[in-house]
Short mmCIF file of C-alpha atoms and ligand atoms in Angstrom, two decimals:
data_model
loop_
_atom_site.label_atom_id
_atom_site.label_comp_id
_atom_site.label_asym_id
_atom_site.label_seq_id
_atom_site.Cartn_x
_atom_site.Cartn_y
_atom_site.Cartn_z
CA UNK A 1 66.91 163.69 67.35
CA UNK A 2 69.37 165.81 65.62
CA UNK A 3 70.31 168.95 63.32
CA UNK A 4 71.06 166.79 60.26
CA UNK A 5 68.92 164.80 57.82
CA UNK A 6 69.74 160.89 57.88
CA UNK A 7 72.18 159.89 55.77
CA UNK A 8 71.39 157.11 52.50
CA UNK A 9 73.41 154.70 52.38
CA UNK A 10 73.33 151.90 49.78
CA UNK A 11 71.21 149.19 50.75
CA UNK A 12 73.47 146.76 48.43
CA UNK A 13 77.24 147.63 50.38
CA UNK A 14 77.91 145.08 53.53
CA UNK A 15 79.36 147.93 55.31
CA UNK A 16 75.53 149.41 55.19
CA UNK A 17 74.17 146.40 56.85
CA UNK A 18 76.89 146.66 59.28
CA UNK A 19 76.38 150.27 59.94
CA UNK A 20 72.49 149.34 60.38
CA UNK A 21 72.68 146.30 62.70
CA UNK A 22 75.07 148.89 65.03
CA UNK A 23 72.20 151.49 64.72
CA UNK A 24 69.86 148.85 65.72
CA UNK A 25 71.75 147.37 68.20
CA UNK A 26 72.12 150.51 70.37
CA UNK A 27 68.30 151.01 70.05
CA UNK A 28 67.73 153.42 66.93
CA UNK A 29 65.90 153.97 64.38
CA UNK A 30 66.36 153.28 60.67
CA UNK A 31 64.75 153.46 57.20
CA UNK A 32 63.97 150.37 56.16
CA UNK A 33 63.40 149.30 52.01
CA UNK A 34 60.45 146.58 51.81
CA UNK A 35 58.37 145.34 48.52
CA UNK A 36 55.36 147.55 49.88
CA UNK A 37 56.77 150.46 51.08
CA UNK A 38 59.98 151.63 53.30
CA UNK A 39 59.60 151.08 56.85
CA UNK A 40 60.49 152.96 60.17
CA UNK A 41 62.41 149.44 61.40
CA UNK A 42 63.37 148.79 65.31
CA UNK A 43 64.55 146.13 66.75
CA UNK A 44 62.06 143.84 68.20
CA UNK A 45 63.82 143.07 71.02
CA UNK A 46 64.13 146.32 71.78
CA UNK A 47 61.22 148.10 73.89
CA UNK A 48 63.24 151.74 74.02
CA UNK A 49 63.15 151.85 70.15
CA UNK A 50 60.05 150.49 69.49
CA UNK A 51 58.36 153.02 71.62
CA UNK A 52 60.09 155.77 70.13
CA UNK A 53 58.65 154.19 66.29
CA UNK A 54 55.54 155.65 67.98
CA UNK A 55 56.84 158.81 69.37
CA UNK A 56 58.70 159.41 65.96
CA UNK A 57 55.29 158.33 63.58
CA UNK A 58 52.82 160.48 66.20
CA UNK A 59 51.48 157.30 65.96
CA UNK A 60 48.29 156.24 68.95
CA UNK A 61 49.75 153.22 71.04
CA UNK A 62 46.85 151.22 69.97
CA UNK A 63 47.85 150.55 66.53
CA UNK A 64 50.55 147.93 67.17
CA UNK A 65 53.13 147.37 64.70
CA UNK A 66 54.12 144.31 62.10
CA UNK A 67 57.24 142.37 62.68
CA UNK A 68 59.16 141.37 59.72
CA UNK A 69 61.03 138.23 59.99
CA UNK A 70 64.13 136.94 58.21
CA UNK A 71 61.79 133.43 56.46
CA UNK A 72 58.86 131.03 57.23
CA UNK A 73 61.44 129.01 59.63
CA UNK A 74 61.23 132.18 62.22
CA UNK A 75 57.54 131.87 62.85
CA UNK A 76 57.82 129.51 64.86
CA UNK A 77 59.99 131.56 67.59
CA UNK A 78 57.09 134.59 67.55
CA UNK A 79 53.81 132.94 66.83
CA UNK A 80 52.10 130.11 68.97
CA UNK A 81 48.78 127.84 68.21
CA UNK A 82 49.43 128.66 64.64
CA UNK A 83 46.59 126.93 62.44
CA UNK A 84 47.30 124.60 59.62
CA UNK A 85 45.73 127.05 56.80
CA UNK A 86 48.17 129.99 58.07
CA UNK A 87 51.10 127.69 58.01
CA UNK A 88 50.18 127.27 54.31
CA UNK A 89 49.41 130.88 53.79
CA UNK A 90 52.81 131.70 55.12
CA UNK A 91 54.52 128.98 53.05
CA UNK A 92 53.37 130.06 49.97
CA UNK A 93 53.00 134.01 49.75
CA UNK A 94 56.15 134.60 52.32
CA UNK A 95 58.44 136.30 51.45
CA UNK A 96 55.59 138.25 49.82
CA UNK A 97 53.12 140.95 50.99
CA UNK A 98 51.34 139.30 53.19
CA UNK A 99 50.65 140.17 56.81
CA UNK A 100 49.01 137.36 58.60
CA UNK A 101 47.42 138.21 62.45
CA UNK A 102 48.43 135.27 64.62
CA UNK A 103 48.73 134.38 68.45
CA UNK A 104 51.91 135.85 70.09
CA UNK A 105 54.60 133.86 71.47
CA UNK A 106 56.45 135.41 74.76
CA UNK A 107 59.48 137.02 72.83
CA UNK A 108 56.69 139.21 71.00
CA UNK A 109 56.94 142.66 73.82
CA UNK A 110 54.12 144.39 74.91
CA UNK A 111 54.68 147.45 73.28
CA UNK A 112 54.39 145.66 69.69
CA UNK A 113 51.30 144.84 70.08
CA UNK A 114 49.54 147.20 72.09
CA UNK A 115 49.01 144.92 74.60
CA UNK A 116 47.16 142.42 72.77
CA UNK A 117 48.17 138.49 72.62
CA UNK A 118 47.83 138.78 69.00
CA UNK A 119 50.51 139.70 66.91
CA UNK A 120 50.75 140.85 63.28
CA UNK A 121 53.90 138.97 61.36
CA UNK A 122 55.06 138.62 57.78
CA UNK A 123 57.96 137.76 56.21
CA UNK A 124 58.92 141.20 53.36
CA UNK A 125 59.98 140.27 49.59
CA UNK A 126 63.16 142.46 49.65
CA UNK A 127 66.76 141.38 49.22
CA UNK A 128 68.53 144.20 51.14
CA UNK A 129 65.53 143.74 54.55
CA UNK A 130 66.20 140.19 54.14
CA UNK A 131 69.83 140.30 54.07
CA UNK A 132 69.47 142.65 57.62
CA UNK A 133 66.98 140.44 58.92
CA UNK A 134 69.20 137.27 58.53
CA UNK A 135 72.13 138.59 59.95
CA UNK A 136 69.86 140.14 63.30
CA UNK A 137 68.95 136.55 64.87
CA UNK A 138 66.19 139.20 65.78
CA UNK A 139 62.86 140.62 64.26
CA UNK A 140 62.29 144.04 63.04
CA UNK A 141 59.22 146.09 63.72
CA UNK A 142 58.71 148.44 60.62
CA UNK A 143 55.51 150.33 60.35
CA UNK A 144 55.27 152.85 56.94
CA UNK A 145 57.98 155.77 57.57
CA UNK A 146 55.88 158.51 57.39
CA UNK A 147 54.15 160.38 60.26
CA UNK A 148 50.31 158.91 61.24
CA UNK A 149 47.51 159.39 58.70
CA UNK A 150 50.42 161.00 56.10
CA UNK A 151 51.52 159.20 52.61
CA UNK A 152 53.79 156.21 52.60
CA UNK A 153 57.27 156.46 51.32
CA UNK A 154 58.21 153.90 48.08
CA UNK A 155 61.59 155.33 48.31
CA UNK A 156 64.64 156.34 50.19
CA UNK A 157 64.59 159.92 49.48
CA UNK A 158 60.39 159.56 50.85
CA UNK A 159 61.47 158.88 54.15
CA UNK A 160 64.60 161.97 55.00
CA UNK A 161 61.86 164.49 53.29
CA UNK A 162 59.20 163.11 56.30
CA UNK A 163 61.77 161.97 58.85
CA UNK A 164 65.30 162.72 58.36
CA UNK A 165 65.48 164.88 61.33
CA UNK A 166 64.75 162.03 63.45
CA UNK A 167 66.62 158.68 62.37
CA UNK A 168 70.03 158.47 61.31
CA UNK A 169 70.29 156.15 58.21
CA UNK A 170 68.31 154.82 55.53
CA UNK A 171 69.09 151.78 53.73
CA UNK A 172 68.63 152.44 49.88
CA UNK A 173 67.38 149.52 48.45
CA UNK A 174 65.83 151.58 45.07
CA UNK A 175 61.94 152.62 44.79
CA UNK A 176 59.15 149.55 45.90
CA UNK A 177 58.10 147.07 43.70
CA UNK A 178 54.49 147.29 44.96
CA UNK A 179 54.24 150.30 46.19
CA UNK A 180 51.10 149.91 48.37
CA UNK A 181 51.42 148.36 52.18
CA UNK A 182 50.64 144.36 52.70
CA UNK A 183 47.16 142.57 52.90
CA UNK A 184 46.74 142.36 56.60
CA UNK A 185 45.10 138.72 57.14
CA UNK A 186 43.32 138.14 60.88
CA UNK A 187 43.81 134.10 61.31
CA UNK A 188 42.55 134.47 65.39
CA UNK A 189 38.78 134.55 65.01
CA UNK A 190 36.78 131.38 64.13
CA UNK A 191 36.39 132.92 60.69
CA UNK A 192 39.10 134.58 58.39
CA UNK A 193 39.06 138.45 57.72
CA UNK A 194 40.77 140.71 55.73
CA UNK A 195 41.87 143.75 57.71
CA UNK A 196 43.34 145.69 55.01
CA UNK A 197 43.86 144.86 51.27
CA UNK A 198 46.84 144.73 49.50
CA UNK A 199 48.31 142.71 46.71
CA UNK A 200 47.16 139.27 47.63
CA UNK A 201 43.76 138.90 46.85
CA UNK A 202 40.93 137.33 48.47
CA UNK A 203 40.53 134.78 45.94
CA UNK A 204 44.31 133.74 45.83
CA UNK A 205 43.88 133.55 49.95
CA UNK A 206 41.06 131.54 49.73
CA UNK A 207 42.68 129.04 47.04
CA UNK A 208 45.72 128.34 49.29
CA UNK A 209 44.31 128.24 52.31
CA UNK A 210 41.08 126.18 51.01
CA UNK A 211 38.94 128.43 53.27
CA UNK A 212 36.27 131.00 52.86
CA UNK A 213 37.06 134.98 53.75
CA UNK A 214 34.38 136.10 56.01
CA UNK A 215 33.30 139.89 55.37
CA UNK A 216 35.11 142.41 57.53
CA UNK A 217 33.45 142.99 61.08
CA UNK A 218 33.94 146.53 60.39
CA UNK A 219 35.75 146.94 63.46
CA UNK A 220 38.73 149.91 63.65
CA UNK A 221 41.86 147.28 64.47
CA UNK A 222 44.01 147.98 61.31
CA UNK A 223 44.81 151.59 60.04
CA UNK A 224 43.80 150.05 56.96
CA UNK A 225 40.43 149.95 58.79
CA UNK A 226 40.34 154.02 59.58
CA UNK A 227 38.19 156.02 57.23
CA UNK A 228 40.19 158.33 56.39
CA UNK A 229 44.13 157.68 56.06
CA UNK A 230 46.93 158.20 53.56
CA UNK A 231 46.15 161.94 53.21
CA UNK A 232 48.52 164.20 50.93
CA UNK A 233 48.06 167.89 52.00
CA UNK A 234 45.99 168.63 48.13
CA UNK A 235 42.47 167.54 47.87
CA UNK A 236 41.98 164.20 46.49
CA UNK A 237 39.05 163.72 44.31
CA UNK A 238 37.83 160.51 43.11
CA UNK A 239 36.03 159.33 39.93
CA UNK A 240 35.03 156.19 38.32
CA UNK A 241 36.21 156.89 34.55
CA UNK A 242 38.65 159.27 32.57
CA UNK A 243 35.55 161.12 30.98
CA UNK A 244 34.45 161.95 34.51
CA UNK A 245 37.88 163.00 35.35
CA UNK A 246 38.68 165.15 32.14
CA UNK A 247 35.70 166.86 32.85
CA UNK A 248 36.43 167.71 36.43
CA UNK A 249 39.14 169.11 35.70
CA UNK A 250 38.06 171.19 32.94
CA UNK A 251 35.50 172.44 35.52
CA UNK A 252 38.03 173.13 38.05
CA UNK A 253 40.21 174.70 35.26
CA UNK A 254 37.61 177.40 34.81
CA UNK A 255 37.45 177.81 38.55
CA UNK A 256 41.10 178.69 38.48
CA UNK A 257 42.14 175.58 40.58
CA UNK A 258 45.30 173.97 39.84
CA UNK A 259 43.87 169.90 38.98
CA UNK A 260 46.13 167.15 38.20
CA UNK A 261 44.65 163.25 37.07
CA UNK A 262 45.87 160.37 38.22
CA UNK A 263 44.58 157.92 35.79
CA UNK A 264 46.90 154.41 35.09
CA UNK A 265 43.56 151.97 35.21
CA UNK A 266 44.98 150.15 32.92
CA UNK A 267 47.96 148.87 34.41
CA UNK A 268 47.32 148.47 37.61
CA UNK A 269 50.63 147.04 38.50
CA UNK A 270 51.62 150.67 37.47
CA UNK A 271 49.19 152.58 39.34
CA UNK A 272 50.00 151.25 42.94
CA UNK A 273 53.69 151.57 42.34
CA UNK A 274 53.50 155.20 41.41
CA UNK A 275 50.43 156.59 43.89
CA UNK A 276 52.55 157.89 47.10
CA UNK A 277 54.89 159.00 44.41
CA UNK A 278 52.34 160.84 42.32
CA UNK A 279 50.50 162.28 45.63
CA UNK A 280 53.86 163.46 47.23
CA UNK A 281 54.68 164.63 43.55
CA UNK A 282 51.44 166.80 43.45
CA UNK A 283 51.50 168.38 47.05
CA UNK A 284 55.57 169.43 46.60
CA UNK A 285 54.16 171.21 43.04
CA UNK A 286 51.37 172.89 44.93
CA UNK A 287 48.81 170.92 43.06
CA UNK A 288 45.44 171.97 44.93
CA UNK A 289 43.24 168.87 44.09
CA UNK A 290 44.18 165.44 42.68
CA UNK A 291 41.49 163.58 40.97
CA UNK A 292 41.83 159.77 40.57
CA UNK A 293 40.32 157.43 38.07
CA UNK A 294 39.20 154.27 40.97
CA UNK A 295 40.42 151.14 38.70
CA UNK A 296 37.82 148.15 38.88
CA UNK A 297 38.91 144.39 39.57
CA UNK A 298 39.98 142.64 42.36
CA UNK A 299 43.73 142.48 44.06
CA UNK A 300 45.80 145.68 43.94
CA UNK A 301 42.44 147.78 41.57
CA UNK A 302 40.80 146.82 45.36
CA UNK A 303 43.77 147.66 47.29
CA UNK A 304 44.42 151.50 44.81
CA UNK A 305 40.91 152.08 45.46
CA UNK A 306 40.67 151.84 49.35
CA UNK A 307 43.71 154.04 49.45
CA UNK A 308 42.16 156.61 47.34
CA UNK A 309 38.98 156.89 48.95
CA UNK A 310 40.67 156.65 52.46
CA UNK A 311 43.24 159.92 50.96
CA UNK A 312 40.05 161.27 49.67
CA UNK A 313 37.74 160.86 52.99
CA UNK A 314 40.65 162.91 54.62
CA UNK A 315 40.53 165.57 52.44
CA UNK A 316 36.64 166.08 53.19
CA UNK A 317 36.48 169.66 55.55
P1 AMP B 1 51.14 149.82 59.28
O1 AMP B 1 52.17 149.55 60.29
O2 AMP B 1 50.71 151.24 59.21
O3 AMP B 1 51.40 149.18 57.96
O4 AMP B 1 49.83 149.12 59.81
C1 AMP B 1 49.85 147.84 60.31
C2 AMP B 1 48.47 147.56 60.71
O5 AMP B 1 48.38 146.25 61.22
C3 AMP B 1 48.01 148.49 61.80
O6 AMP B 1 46.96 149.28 61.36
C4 AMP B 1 47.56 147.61 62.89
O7 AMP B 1 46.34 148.06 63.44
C5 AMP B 1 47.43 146.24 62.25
N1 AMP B 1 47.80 145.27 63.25
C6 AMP B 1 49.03 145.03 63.69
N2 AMP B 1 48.98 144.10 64.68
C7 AMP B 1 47.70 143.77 64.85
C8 AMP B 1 47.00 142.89 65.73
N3 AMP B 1 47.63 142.16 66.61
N4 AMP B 1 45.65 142.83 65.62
C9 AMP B 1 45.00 143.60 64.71
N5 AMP B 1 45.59 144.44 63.87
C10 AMP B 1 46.93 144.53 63.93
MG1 MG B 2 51.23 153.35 57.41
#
């Protein structure tokens, strides 16, 4: 740890991806650019950094981390007893937002996984992380950078205002595309789940792989799992239309207490790329409560909406 804030440097230079490789290399930490959102990245190799990921997040030991990989060629090295369907998963959405639960191989350490012989692997959509992760011969563990339970950064400057004091470069690779963390995909039980939803829908799952989605055993193994998660410090409110929300506001108004609406329902695209944004935005204005219009549909509109009632959940006393 140190006095001074990590330093940006521009994801797109070579002499950043050399700089980060050396960072890695001697076991540290560094901000990591992804499609979904920026990552705390260690090496995976490396046992001393990917502990401290969990000193550095205040992160519980049993939520093991997802390893990014450099293409669909790498699996092989990590994963073993890999199914045909999640071969064809892979193939298709990778590089893409998908995070697909598999059986480890030996190279996958103990402290990635919490112990368990499963690991969690996917392959991120991101020039710049894909550029690092082919010159590595190595994969990177990258969990959101942002301390436990907090908001995800979608860009560089997200990550120094949460953990600057701790790492010592972030590689700018410009705000996330998505904006909202991977569908996480368990392909180790006899039927498929969805851990946590993302951009990838169920449907376009089920298509490729030619398999049904079983519901969700309801059991805590993914954060996306928690009930309450992805917390600003304001109060999050949340409401199924703008009517609802205008008038909430108008209510709080009177009350004296500072509201702000998050309403983009109808470009949902929109909405997940700018919601850490907009909840960072409204906590460093000293917005008291945020109240979001829930979008309806499937894919991301499901994805928006479990992050807004998990933010909201943990803004319950
Ligand atoms: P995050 O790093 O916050 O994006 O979260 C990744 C999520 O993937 C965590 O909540 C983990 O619980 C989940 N995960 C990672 N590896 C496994 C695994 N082997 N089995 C079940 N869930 C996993
Ligand atoms: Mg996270």
């Amino acid at each position: 740890m140190s006095n001074h804030d990590a330093e940006i440097i521009d994801g797109n230079l070579d002499s950043s991806i050399v700089r980060s490789v050396q960072c890695l290399k001697n076991d540290q930490l560094i901000g990591l650019p992804t499609e979904t959102v920026y990552g705390l990245a260690a090496l995976a190799s490396s046992q001393t950094a990917v502990r401290k990921i969990f000193e550095v997040k205040q992160r519980p030991t049993n939520h093991p981390l997802i390893l990014h990989l450099a293409g669909f060629d790498e699996l092989k090295r990590w994963a073993i007893e890999v199914p045909e369907y999640a071969k064809n998963l892979a193939a298709h959405f990778w590089p893409g937002p998908l995070t697909i639960i598999l059986q480890r191989s030996k190279l996958v350490c103990d402290e990635i996984t919490g112990g368990r012989n499963t690991v969690a692997i996917r392959v991120p959509n991101h020039p710049v992380a894909l550029r690092l992760l082919s010159t590595l011969n190595d994969g990177l563990v990258a969990p959101s950078a942002n301390r436990f339970g907090k908001v995800s950064p979608t860009s560089a400057h997200h990550v120094v205002a949460d953990l600057g004091s701790e790492i010592a470069v972030v590689l700018d690779g410009g705000d996330c595309t998505v904006g909202i963390e991977s569908t996480i995909l368990d392909c180790t039980r006899a039927g498929i789940q969805i851990l946590r939803a993302g951009a990838i829908s169920k449907v376009e799952i089920e298509e490729i792989a030619k398999l049904h989605i079983v519901k969700s055993d309801g059991e805590s193994r993914a954060s996306g799992m928690l009930e309450k998660h992805y917390a600003p410090n304001c109060k999050v409110l949340v409401v199924d239309n703008s009517a609802q929300a205008i008038s909430r506001q108008n209510e709080l108004d009177k009350a004296g207490v500072q509201a702000v609406v998050l309403d983009y329902c109808e470009d949902v695209n929109f909405y997940a790329k700018q919601l850490y944004a907009e909840l960072r935005q409204a906590d460093s204005n000293d917005v008291e409560v945020v109240i979001a219009v829930l979008p309806t549909g499937n894919g991301l509109a499901e994805a928006i909406r479990d992050r807004l009632t998990k933010a909201a959940a943990a803004s319950q006393p």
